[in-house]
Amino acid sequence: MSVTSVNPAANATNEYYLTRQSQMESNVRSYPRKLPLAIAKAQGCWVTDVEGTEYLDCLAGAGTLALGHNHPAVIQSIQDTLASGLPLHTLDLTTPLKDAFTEALLAHLPGGKEEYCLQFCGPSGADATEAAIKLAKTFTGRSSVISFSGGYHGMTHGSLAMTGNLSAKNAVNGLMPGVQFMPYPHEYRCPLGLGGEAGVDALTYFFENFIEDVESGVTKPAAVILEAIQGEGGVVTAPAKWLQKIREVTEKHNIVLILDEVQAGFARSGKMFAFEHAGIEPDVVVMSKAVGGGLPLAVLGIKRKFDAWQPAGHTGTFRGNQLAMGTGLMVLKTIKEQNLAQNAQERGDFLQAEFKKLAQEFPCIGNVRGRGLMIGVEIVDERKPADHMGSLPADAQLAAAIQTACFNNKLLLEKGGRNGTVIRLLCPLIINQDECVEVIARFKMAVAEALKAVRG
């Protein structure tokens, strides 16, 4: 099949391809229901549908496309790998390309290759999460896991069991047993009803006491797994002192601390990894999405003392994806050479400041939060009474209408959080100032249109 044979059919429309998709694909498809377009091409922060309409993309493959669409360095890497004669698939056999990528990735972990080694897993973040839990159970000889409300770790049997959102879990019986959930700090909706520093302090004490109390009713876990910034859970950032206490307690009790950096990692938060904001070092780091430069790859960073695997103790057919290692290496180089962590921080600061200005004009914007280019805008019903902490009731209907209005204004973004009430932005790290200004302009129009449609 030549490349010309997959070009859009003459006079084809989005509806044409979406109808065909619905006829040929499972009911499980999700994004086309909220973002009904068929993509013909893409470049940077922009995608073009089959009808020739351009959209500003603030979803970026759910954070996968750190350098945006079809970045020249990524395309060149693919072309170079294909021309080199390297096999595309090598299981876990090494190659010069894999060697270079491994060394470069280790250099970005705290302590580098002296402290960590890498495990190449299957192609998705959930594969790596499953491997991390299996490793923790192997190392400790224990069976249970502590996870957190609002967390998201994937959709496979074990990872879904550790995910907070109940809508996906309720449809599946018999998920992995032995998962204990604990409350995660939330600056706008404190799970203890305290808010502010009092809420953080109480949750910090609660975690330590829960682990150390011999009457807690919970046996010592093999692992604690969490995100330093919850993405799907509504862009909720863990306070540094809470993370530091979790690190202290898990280290004291020989519990494996697993940081899921699948979405927040690779400079998105303004640092290479989101856990760096708290100055901690996890025992295991879960990496996917941006680690492969847009191609499927998942990797664990394992502190050497926890590398308890026996040879072939955990395998995966597609852990030797050479194209993804090449594009991943190019992403690492580009992040460093172009200082994209700083760009993420600066552009993110600008966007958050502008969203907060919009909140003065549109009180339905209840809370703006995040780090770097991982931003959440929580939509509320300001007509209803606030709770005792000053937080307003969430408005899921309006949030959905805003996402639809953004799409109509050619702005692609996602929803998340409880009942989908948080508008989420995961812009490519290369986004420039003019594009950020355009994001705000389109979002402002969308909010006004959604308010008129929903509230009149």
Tab-separated table of C-alpha atoms in Angstrom:
chain	number	residue	atom	x	y	z
A	1	MET	CA	0.000	0.000	0.000
A	2	SER	CA	1.483	3.349	-0.992
A	3	VAL	CA	1.184	6.425	1.160
A	4	THR	CA	-1.121	8.035	-1.394
A	5	SER	CA	-3.666	5.271	-0.883
A	6	VAL	CA	-4.258	6.367	2.713
A	7	ASN	CA	-4.855	10.010	1.878
A	8	PRO	CA	-8.393	11.259	2.569
A	9	ALA	CA	-10.981	10.113	0.069
A	10	ALA	CA	-12.170	12.758	-2.360
A	11	ASN	CA	-14.768	15.030	-0.729
A	12	ALA	CA	-14.653	12.927	2.448
A	13	THR	CA	-15.942	14.517	5.643
A	14	ASN	CA	-15.353	13.985	9.335
A	15	GLU	CA	-18.783	12.406	9.525
A	16	TYR	CA	-17.851	9.930	6.786
A	17	TYR	CA	-14.827	8.620	8.692
A	18	LEU	CA	-16.522	8.732	12.096
A	19	THR	CA	-19.408	6.671	10.739
A	20	ARG	CA	-17.007	4.119	9.289
A	21	GLN	CA	-15.127	4.033	12.586
A	22	SER	CA	-18.335	3.317	14.496
A	23	GLN	CA	-19.125	0.487	12.089
A	24	MET	CA	-15.709	-1.184	12.308
A	25	GLU	CA	-14.460	-0.483	15.842
A	26	SER	CA	-15.651	-1.560	19.278
A	27	ASN	CA	-18.030	0.466	21.390
A	28	VAL	CA	-15.058	1.075	23.719
A	29	ARG	CA	-13.775	4.024	21.644
A	30	SER	CA	-13.785	7.230	23.686
A	31	TYR	CA	-12.122	10.352	22.285
A	32	PRO	CA	-14.131	10.455	19.021
A	33	ARG	CA	-17.290	10.846	21.086
A	34	LYS	CA	-16.000	14.121	22.576
A	35	LEU	CA	-13.717	15.285	19.760
A	36	PRO	CA	-15.549	14.234	16.574
A	37	LEU	CA	-12.924	14.718	13.887
A	38	ALA	CA	-10.841	12.624	11.511
A	39	ILE	CA	-7.245	13.841	11.419
A	40	ALA	CA	-5.545	14.194	8.046
A	41	LYS	CA	-2.257	15.766	9.148
A	42	ALA	CA	-0.588	17.493	12.073
A	43	GLN	CA	2.408	19.683	12.830
A	44	GLY	CA	3.598	21.129	16.118
A	45	CYS	CA	0.621	22.206	18.220
A	46	TRP	CA	-1.810	21.993	15.319
A	47	VAL	CA	-3.882	19.256	13.718
A	48	THR	CA	-5.869	19.447	10.486
A	49	ASP	CA	-8.961	17.370	9.855
A	50	VAL	CA	-10.008	15.787	6.554
A	51	GLU	CA	-12.135	18.848	5.774
A	52	GLY	CA	-9.114	21.150	6.035
A	53	THR	CA	-10.017	22.703	9.398
A	54	GLU	CA	-7.117	23.463	11.761
A	55	TYR	CA	-7.308	22.882	15.517
A	56	LEU	CA	-5.008	24.038	18.308
A	57	ASP	CA	-4.122	20.844	20.159
A	58	CYS	CA	-3.898	21.099	23.956
A	59	LEU	CA	-4.328	17.348	24.414
A	60	ALA	CA	-1.185	16.157	22.585
A	61	GLY	CA	-1.950	12.464	22.795
A	62	ALA	CA	-2.840	12.790	26.499
A	63	GLY	CA	0.648	14.162	27.106
A	64	THR	CA	2.490	11.707	24.877
A	65	LEU	CA	3.638	14.243	22.297
A	66	ALA	CA	6.108	16.296	24.321
A	67	LEU	CA	7.526	17.850	21.147
A	68	GLY	CA	4.159	18.175	19.456
A	69	HIS	CA	3.137	16.507	16.234
A	70	ASN	CA	5.739	15.407	13.693
A	71	HIS	CA	8.624	17.343	15.203
A	72	PRO	CA	11.454	17.464	12.631
A	73	ALA	CA	13.933	15.878	15.064
A	74	VAL	CA	11.555	12.987	15.753
A	75	ILE	CA	10.843	12.407	12.070
A	76	GLN	CA	14.573	12.507	11.311
A	77	SER	CA	15.212	9.962	14.059
A	78	ILE	CA	12.670	7.563	12.556
A	79	GLN	CA	14.149	7.986	9.094
A	80	ASP	CA	17.688	7.482	10.390
A	81	THR	CA	16.746	4.330	12.297
A	82	LEU	CA	14.960	2.856	9.290
A	83	ALA	CA	17.933	3.644	7.047
A	84	SER	CA	20.479	2.235	9.501
A	85	GLY	CA	19.610	-1.404	8.988
A	86	LEU	CA	18.731	-1.922	12.655
A	87	PRO	CA	15.932	-4.419	13.223
A	88	LEU	CA	12.721	-2.802	14.429
A	89	HIS	CA	12.212	-5.468	17.076
A	90	THR	CA	14.919	-6.978	19.280
A	91	LEU	CA	13.124	-8.369	22.363
A	92	ASP	CA	15.596	-7.330	25.094
A	93	LEU	CA	18.725	-7.861	23.022
A	94	THR	CA	20.850	-4.751	23.041
A	95	THR	CA	21.855	-2.489	20.161
A	96	PRO	CA	24.009	0.643	19.957
A	97	LEU	CA	20.798	2.691	19.807
A	98	LYS	CA	19.332	1.023	22.884
A	99	ASP	CA	22.635	1.515	24.709
A	100	ALA	CA	22.637	5.244	23.944
A	101	PHE	CA	18.995	5.679	24.942
A	102	THR	CA	19.454	3.742	28.176
A	103	GLU	CA	22.452	5.837	29.204
A	104	ALA	CA	20.664	9.090	28.348
A	105	LEU	CA	17.522	8.158	30.268
A	106	LEU	CA	19.442	7.015	33.342
A	107	ALA	CA	21.263	10.348	33.384
A	108	HIS	CA	17.930	12.101	34.028
A	109	LEU	CA	17.094	10.036	37.108
A	110	PRO	CA	18.400	11.320	40.470
A	111	GLY	CA	21.737	9.667	41.095
A	112	GLY	CA	21.892	8.372	37.521
A	113	LYS	CA	23.114	4.891	36.702
A	114	GLU	CA	24.879	4.600	40.046
A	115	GLU	CA	21.493	4.597	41.787
A	116	TYR	CA	19.082	3.235	39.179
A	117	CYS	CA	18.811	0.583	36.498
A	118	LEU	CA	16.141	0.341	33.788
A	119	GLN	CA	13.597	-2.318	32.982
A	120	PHE	CA	11.982	-2.188	29.548
A	121	CYS	CA	8.363	-3.316	29.753
A	122	GLY	CA	5.532	-3.707	27.273
A	123	PRO	CA	4.374	-0.716	25.246
A	124	SER	CA	1.910	0.972	27.633
A	125	GLY	CA	2.037	2.711	30.977
A	126	ALA	CA	-0.296	0.091	32.447
A	127	ASP	CA	2.215	-2.615	31.466
A	128	ALA	CA	4.899	-0.796	33.424
A	129	THR	CA	2.601	-0.291	36.411
A	130	GLU	CA	1.837	-4.016	36.491
A	131	ALA	CA	5.562	-4.778	36.359
A	132	ALA	CA	6.268	-2.326	39.190
A	133	ILE	CA	3.710	-3.949	41.495
A	134	LYS	CA	4.917	-7.426	40.611
A	135	LEU	CA	8.488	-6.350	41.410
A	136	ALA	CA	7.463	-4.841	44.762
A	137	LYS	CA	5.693	-8.045	45.761
A	138	THR	CA	8.710	-10.074	44.663
A	139	PHE	CA	11.119	-7.894	46.635
A	140	THR	CA	9.129	-7.695	49.873
A	141	GLY	CA	7.303	-11.011	49.890
A	142	ARG	CA	4.144	-9.081	50.767
A	143	SER	CA	0.893	-8.944	48.838
A	144	SER	CA	-0.982	-5.687	49.450
A	145	VAL	CA	-0.672	-2.222	47.928
A	146	ILE	CA	-1.641	1.266	49.075
A	147	SER	CA	-3.023	3.585	46.417
A	148	PHE	CA	-4.833	6.926	46.634
A	149	SER	CA	-8.229	8.368	45.879
A	150	GLY	CA	-8.211	10.182	42.549
A	151	GLY	CA	-5.234	8.206	41.272
A	152	TYR	CA	-5.045	6.718	37.799
A	153	HIS	CA	-2.621	3.924	36.896
A	154	GLY	CA	-4.127	2.239	33.838
A	155	MET	CA	-6.950	-0.024	32.705
A	156	THR	CA	-5.482	-3.514	33.075
A	157	HIS	CA	-6.490	-5.932	35.839
A	158	GLY	CA	-4.006	-4.771	38.456
A	159	SER	CA	-3.647	-1.141	37.442
A	160	LEU	CA	-7.413	-0.610	37.353
A	161	ALA	CA	-7.652	-2.056	40.859
A	162	MET	CA	-5.262	0.705	41.984
A	163	THR	CA	-7.193	3.445	40.157
A	164	GLY	CA	-9.584	5.626	42.123
A	165	ASN	CA	-12.303	6.280	39.545
A	166	LEU	CA	-15.210	3.934	40.191
A	167	SER	CA	-17.013	4.195	36.839
A	168	ALA	CA	-14.525	1.914	35.076
A	169	LYS	CA	-14.029	-0.362	38.093
A	170	ASN	CA	-17.696	-1.045	38.740
A	171	ALA	CA	-18.040	-2.700	35.342
A	172	VAL	CA	-15.444	-5.383	36.147
A	173	ASN	CA	-15.716	-8.000	38.861
A	174	GLY	CA	-12.736	-9.633	40.547
A	175	LEU	CA	-10.026	-7.016	40.136
A	176	MET	CA	-6.668	-7.532	41.854
A	177	PRO	CA	-7.291	-7.900	45.610
A	178	GLY	CA	-5.296	-6.340	48.407
A	179	VAL	CA	-5.502	-2.672	47.397
A	180	GLN	CA	-6.082	-0.203	50.233
A	181	PHE	CA	-7.034	3.364	49.280
A	182	MET	CA	-6.081	6.422	51.273
A	183	PRO	CA	-7.080	10.093	50.841
A	184	TYR	CA	-4.947	12.293	48.591
A	185	PRO	CA	-4.496	16.001	49.423
A	186	HIS	CA	-6.650	18.350	47.355
A	187	GLU	CA	-6.196	22.103	47.560
A	188	TYR	CA	-9.782	22.899	46.507
A	189	ARG	CA	-11.686	19.905	47.865
A	190	CYS	CA	-9.890	18.665	50.969
A	191	PRO	CA	-11.026	15.076	51.659
A	192	LEU	CA	-10.995	15.767	55.408
A	193	GLY	CA	-13.005	18.966	55.112
A	194	LEU	CA	-10.207	21.054	56.600
A	195	GLY	CA	-8.461	22.759	53.715
A	196	GLY	CA	-5.187	24.659	53.607
A	197	GLU	CA	-2.183	23.687	55.693
A	198	ALA	CA	-4.408	22.107	58.332
A	199	GLY	CA	-5.691	19.621	55.771
A	200	VAL	CA	-2.210	18.789	54.524
A	201	ASP	CA	-0.890	18.363	58.064
A	202	ALA	CA	-3.769	16.076	59.007
A	203	LEU	CA	-3.325	13.902	55.920
A	204	THR	CA	0.411	13.722	56.527
A	205	TYR	CA	-0.139	12.547	60.091
A	206	PHE	CA	-2.913	10.186	58.986
A	207	PHE	CA	-0.653	8.350	56.553
A	208	GLU	CA	2.151	7.885	59.073
A	209	ASN	CA	-0.217	6.758	61.812
A	210	PHE	CA	-2.021	4.394	59.444
A	211	ILE	CA	1.201	2.572	58.612
A	212	GLU	CA	2.552	2.465	62.155
A	213	ASP	CA	-0.639	1.818	64.143
A	214	VAL	CA	-0.692	-1.864	65.137
A	215	GLU	CA	-4.495	-1.616	65.396
A	216	SER	CA	-5.023	-0.124	61.919
A	217	GLY	CA	-6.295	-3.467	60.660
A	218	VAL	CA	-4.094	-3.312	57.580
A	219	THR	CA	-0.987	-5.430	57.152
A	220	LYS	CA	2.234	-3.839	55.956
A	221	PRO	CA	1.993	-3.355	52.169
A	222	ALA	CA	4.486	-4.329	49.507
A	223	ALA	CA	4.216	-0.924	47.870
A	224	VAL	CA	2.769	2.552	47.926
A	225	ILE	CA	1.932	3.829	44.445
A	226	LEU	CA	0.979	7.413	43.625
A	227	GLU	CA	1.272	10.299	41.179
A	228	ALA	CA	3.038	13.477	42.278
A	229	ILE	CA	0.454	15.259	40.127
A	230	GLN	CA	-2.783	13.403	39.536
A	231	GLY	CA	-3.687	13.846	35.886
A	232	GLU	CA	-6.905	11.988	35.131
A	233	GLY	CA	-7.943	12.712	38.714
A	234	GLY	CA	-8.253	16.415	37.903
A	235	VAL	CA	-4.715	17.862	37.935
A	236	VAL	CA	-4.195	17.691	41.693
A	237	THR	CA	-0.661	18.403	42.917
A	238	ALA	CA	0.674	16.639	45.990
A	239	PRO	CA	2.148	19.027	48.599
A	240	ALA	CA	5.896	18.621	49.035
A	241	LYS	CA	5.800	17.905	52.765
A	242	TRP	CA	3.166	15.196	52.291
A	243	LEU	CA	5.323	13.484	49.657
A	244	GLN	CA	8.377	13.857	51.860
A	245	LYS	CA	6.581	12.188	54.771
A	246	ILE	CA	5.456	9.322	52.531
A	247	ARG	CA	9.055	8.874	51.406
A	248	GLU	CA	10.255	8.921	55.016
A	249	VAL	CA	7.682	6.396	56.239
A	250	THR	CA	8.020	3.978	53.320
A	251	GLU	CA	11.793	3.992	53.653
A	252	LYS	CA	11.581	3.397	57.399
A	253	HIS	CA	9.298	0.377	56.935
A	254	ASN	CA	10.943	-1.058	53.804
A	255	ILE	CA	7.871	-0.413	51.660
A	256	VAL	CA	8.559	0.113	47.958
A	257	LEU	CA	7.613	3.656	46.900
A	258	ILE	CA	6.438	3.738	43.280
A	259	LEU	CA	5.989	7.090	41.548
A	260	ASP	CA	3.798	6.969	38.455
A	261	GLU	CA	5.300	9.609	36.137
A	262	VAL	CA	3.552	8.377	32.990
A	263	GLN	CA	1.773	11.683	32.391
A	264	ALA	CA	3.598	14.230	34.555
A	265	GLY	CA	7.120	13.168	33.617
A	266	PHE	CA	9.530	14.432	30.967
A	267	ALA	CA	9.603	18.149	31.780
A	268	ARG	CA	5.826	18.633	31.672
A	269	SER	CA	5.722	19.963	35.247
A	270	GLY	CA	8.694	22.293	34.782
A	271	LYS	CA	11.123	19.660	36.048
A	272	MET	CA	12.132	16.406	34.404
A	273	PHE	CA	9.976	14.465	36.861
A	274	ALA	CA	7.167	15.858	39.005
A	275	PHE	CA	8.504	14.180	42.150
A	276	GLU	CA	11.596	16.398	41.909
A	277	HIS	CA	9.538	19.358	43.144
A	278	ALA	CA	9.457	17.628	46.546
A	279	GLY	CA	13.138	16.665	46.477
A	280	ILE	CA	12.456	12.953	46.945
A	281	GLU	CA	13.825	9.832	45.262
A	282	PRO	CA	11.347	7.018	44.556
A	283	ASP	CA	12.323	3.369	44.643
A	284	VAL	CA	10.611	2.766	41.308
A	285	VAL	CA	9.693	5.315	38.618
A	286	VAL	CA	7.024	4.373	36.062
A	287	MET	CA	7.569	5.987	32.644
A	288	SER	CA	5.600	5.841	29.403
A	289	LYS	CA	3.858	8.319	27.056
A	290	ALA	CA	6.598	10.888	26.279
A	291	VAL	CA	9.445	8.446	27.032
A	292	GLY	CA	9.057	6.977	23.534
A	293	GLY	CA	8.786	10.272	21.703
A	294	GLY	CA	5.251	9.479	20.556
A	295	LEU	CA	5.879	5.799	19.827
A	296	PRO	CA	4.895	2.943	22.181
A	297	LEU	CA	7.390	2.370	24.989
A	298	ALA	CA	7.212	1.860	28.756
A	299	VAL	CA	10.153	1.779	31.153
A	300	LEU	CA	10.756	1.352	34.864
A	301	GLY	CA	13.543	3.159	36.664
A	302	ILE	CA	14.462	0.841	39.562
A	303	LYS	CA	16.746	1.672	42.458
A	304	ARG	CA	19.375	-1.032	42.354
A	305	LYS	CA	18.666	-2.486	45.804
A	306	PHE	CA	15.087	-3.220	44.692
A	307	ASP	CA	16.055	-5.036	41.479
A	308	ALA	CA	14.862	-8.402	42.783
A	309	TRP	CA	14.072	-9.971	39.412
A	310	GLN	CA	15.442	-13.351	38.454
A	311	PRO	CA	16.454	-13.659	34.773
A	312	ALA	CA	13.263	-13.669	32.655
A	313	GLY	CA	11.199	-12.990	35.783
A	314	HIS	CA	9.152	-10.485	33.798
A	315	THR	CA	9.163	-10.259	30.009
A	316	GLY	CA	7.292	-8.561	27.174
A	317	THR	CA	7.434	-9.123	23.437
A	318	PHE	CA	7.557	-5.466	22.467
A	319	ARG	CA	10.099	-4.208	24.991
A	320	GLY	CA	12.719	-3.846	22.258
A	321	ASN	CA	11.048	-1.187	20.080
A	322	GLN	CA	14.062	0.390	18.361
A	323	LEU	CA	12.093	3.146	16.645
A	324	ALA	CA	10.711	4.280	20.008
A	325	MET	CA	14.155	4.232	21.595
A	326	GLY	CA	15.442	6.422	18.790
A	327	THR	CA	12.608	8.918	19.097
A	328	GLY	CA	12.862	8.778	22.890
A	329	LEU	CA	16.560	9.612	22.693
A	330	MET	CA	15.770	12.556	20.438
A	331	VAL	CA	13.123	13.822	22.865
A	332	LEU	CA	15.628	13.725	25.732
A	333	LYS	CA	18.185	15.643	23.674
A	334	THR	CA	15.642	18.229	22.525
A	335	ILE	CA	14.246	18.791	26.024
A	336	LYS	CA	17.773	19.543	27.223
A	337	GLU	CA	19.035	21.548	24.236
A	338	GLN	CA	15.923	23.734	23.981
A	339	ASN	CA	15.402	23.963	27.757
A	340	LEU	CA	11.816	22.815	27.392
A	341	ALA	CA	11.381	22.372	31.142
A	342	GLN	CA	11.788	26.127	31.489
A	343	ASN	CA	9.448	26.720	28.557
A	344	ALA	CA	6.856	24.480	30.203
A	345	GLN	CA	7.174	26.426	33.447
A	346	GLU	CA	6.986	29.860	31.816
A	347	ARG	CA	4.137	29.048	29.422
A	348	GLY	CA	2.297	27.247	32.190
A	349	ASP	CA	2.651	30.212	34.547
A	350	PHE	CA	1.271	32.496	31.836
A	351	LEU	CA	-1.679	30.223	31.082
A	352	GLN	CA	-2.574	29.804	34.747
A	353	ALA	CA	-2.419	33.560	35.304
A	354	GLU	CA	-4.693	34.152	32.314
A	355	PHE	CA	-7.174	31.484	33.400
A	356	LYS	CA	-7.313	33.127	36.829
A	357	LYS	CA	-8.106	36.448	35.124
A	358	LEU	CA	-10.921	34.721	33.251
A	359	ALA	CA	-12.239	33.463	36.590
A	360	GLN	CA	-12.899	37.091	37.552
A	361	GLU	CA	-15.081	37.445	34.466
A	362	PHE	CA	-16.579	33.955	34.637
A	363	PRO	CA	-17.201	32.858	38.260
A	364	CYS	CA	-18.003	29.368	36.968
A	365	ILE	CA	-14.216	28.898	36.918
A	366	GLY	CA	-13.854	27.805	40.516
A	367	ASN	CA	-10.211	26.786	40.695
A	368	VAL	CA	-7.142	26.943	38.446
A	369	ARG	CA	-4.263	24.638	39.324
A	370	GLY	CA	-1.349	22.555	38.111
A	371	ARG	CA	2.351	22.791	37.361
A	372	GLY	CA	4.025	23.738	34.124
A	373	LEU	CA	2.021	22.566	31.132
A	374	MET	CA	-0.202	20.275	33.172
A	375	ILE	CA	-3.132	22.553	33.977
A	376	GLY	CA	-6.612	22.004	35.389
A	377	VAL	CA	-9.560	24.422	35.363
A	378	GLU	CA	-12.381	23.261	37.637
A	379	ILE	CA	-15.886	24.279	36.580
A	380	VAL	CA	-18.411	25.056	39.313
A	381	ASP	CA	-21.944	26.315	39.812
A	382	GLU	CA	-21.367	29.642	41.505
A	383	ARG	CA	-25.129	30.152	41.896
A	384	LYS	CA	-25.192	27.558	44.679
A	385	PRO	CA	-23.816	27.945	48.216
A	386	ALA	CA	-20.159	27.213	48.882
A	387	ASP	CA	-19.156	24.668	51.494
A	388	HIS	CA	-17.500	25.641	54.783
A	389	MET	CA	-14.095	25.768	53.038
A	390	GLY	CA	-15.384	28.156	50.373
A	391	SER	CA	-15.442	25.562	47.585
A	392	LEU	CA	-18.391	25.723	45.204
A	393	PRO	CA	-20.353	22.710	43.901
A	394	ALA	CA	-18.940	21.259	40.683
A	395	ASP	CA	-20.915	21.639	37.449
A	396	ALA	CA	-20.451	18.599	35.208
A	397	GLN	CA	-23.016	19.728	32.641
A	398	LEU	CA	-21.300	23.062	32.098
A	399	ALA	CA	-17.842	21.461	31.956
A	400	ALA	CA	-19.022	19.131	29.187
A	401	ALA	CA	-20.554	22.068	27.345
A	402	ILE	CA	-17.291	24.018	27.620
A	403	GLN	CA	-15.330	21.124	26.124
A	404	THR	CA	-17.810	20.955	23.244
A	405	ALA	CA	-17.658	24.719	22.741
A	406	CYS	CA	-13.848	24.562	22.761
A	407	PHE	CA	-14.017	21.949	20.014
A	408	ASN	CA	-16.364	24.190	18.035
A	409	ASN	CA	-13.797	26.980	18.475
A	410	LYS	CA	-11.094	24.617	17.179
A	411	LEU	CA	-9.430	24.001	20.534
A	412	LEU	CA	-8.774	20.402	21.569
A	413	LEU	CA	-8.610	19.606	25.276
A	414	GLU	CA	-9.811	17.000	27.760
A	415	LYS	CA	-11.909	16.727	30.910
A	416	GLY	CA	-11.054	14.873	34.100
A	417	GLY	CA	-11.540	14.869	37.831
A	418	ARG	CA	-14.632	13.911	39.782
A	419	ASN	CA	-17.574	13.614	37.355
A	420	GLY	CA	-15.480	15.180	34.586
A	421	THR	CA	-15.680	18.719	35.948
A	422	VAL	CA	-12.048	19.739	35.392
A	423	ILE	CA	-10.942	21.033	32.000
A	424	ARG	CA	-7.447	19.656	31.449
A	425	LEU	CA	-4.655	21.033	29.272
A	426	LEU	CA	-1.592	18.990	28.275
A	427	CYS	CA	-0.056	21.284	25.671
A	428	PRO	CA	3.082	20.211	23.799
A	429	LEU	CA	6.197	21.474	25.567
A	430	ILE	CA	7.129	23.455	22.458
A	431	ILE	CA	4.054	25.698	22.574
A	432	ASN	CA	4.984	29.347	22.056
A	433	GLN	CA	3.637	32.564	23.532
A	434	ASP	CA	1.408	33.434	20.567
A	435	GLU	CA	-0.180	30.004	20.718
A	436	CYS	CA	-0.793	30.398	24.453
A	437	VAL	CA	-2.544	33.701	23.803
A	438	GLU	CA	-4.673	31.937	21.203
A	439	VAL	CA	-5.560	29.191	23.696
A	440	ILE	CA	-6.913	31.787	26.120
A	441	ALA	CA	-8.853	33.635	23.416
A	442	ARG	CA	-10.539	30.469	22.188
A	443	PHE	CA	-11.239	29.232	25.701
A	444	LYS	CA	-12.836	32.556	26.629
A	445	MET	CA	-15.174	32.366	23.646
A	446	ALA	CA	-16.018	28.773	24.498
A	447	VAL	CA	-16.935	29.545	28.113
A	448	ALA	CA	-19.218	32.391	27.035
A	449	GLU	CA	-20.937	30.172	24.464
A	450	ALA	CA	-21.312	27.273	26.889
A	451	LEU	CA	-22.813	29.479	29.590
A	452	LYS	CA	-25.362	30.813	27.135
A	453	ALA	CA	-26.238	27.314	25.935
A	454	VAL	CA	-26.561	25.768	29.399
A	455	ARG	CA	-27.839	28.616	31.542
A	456	GLY	CA	-29.349	30.944	28.986
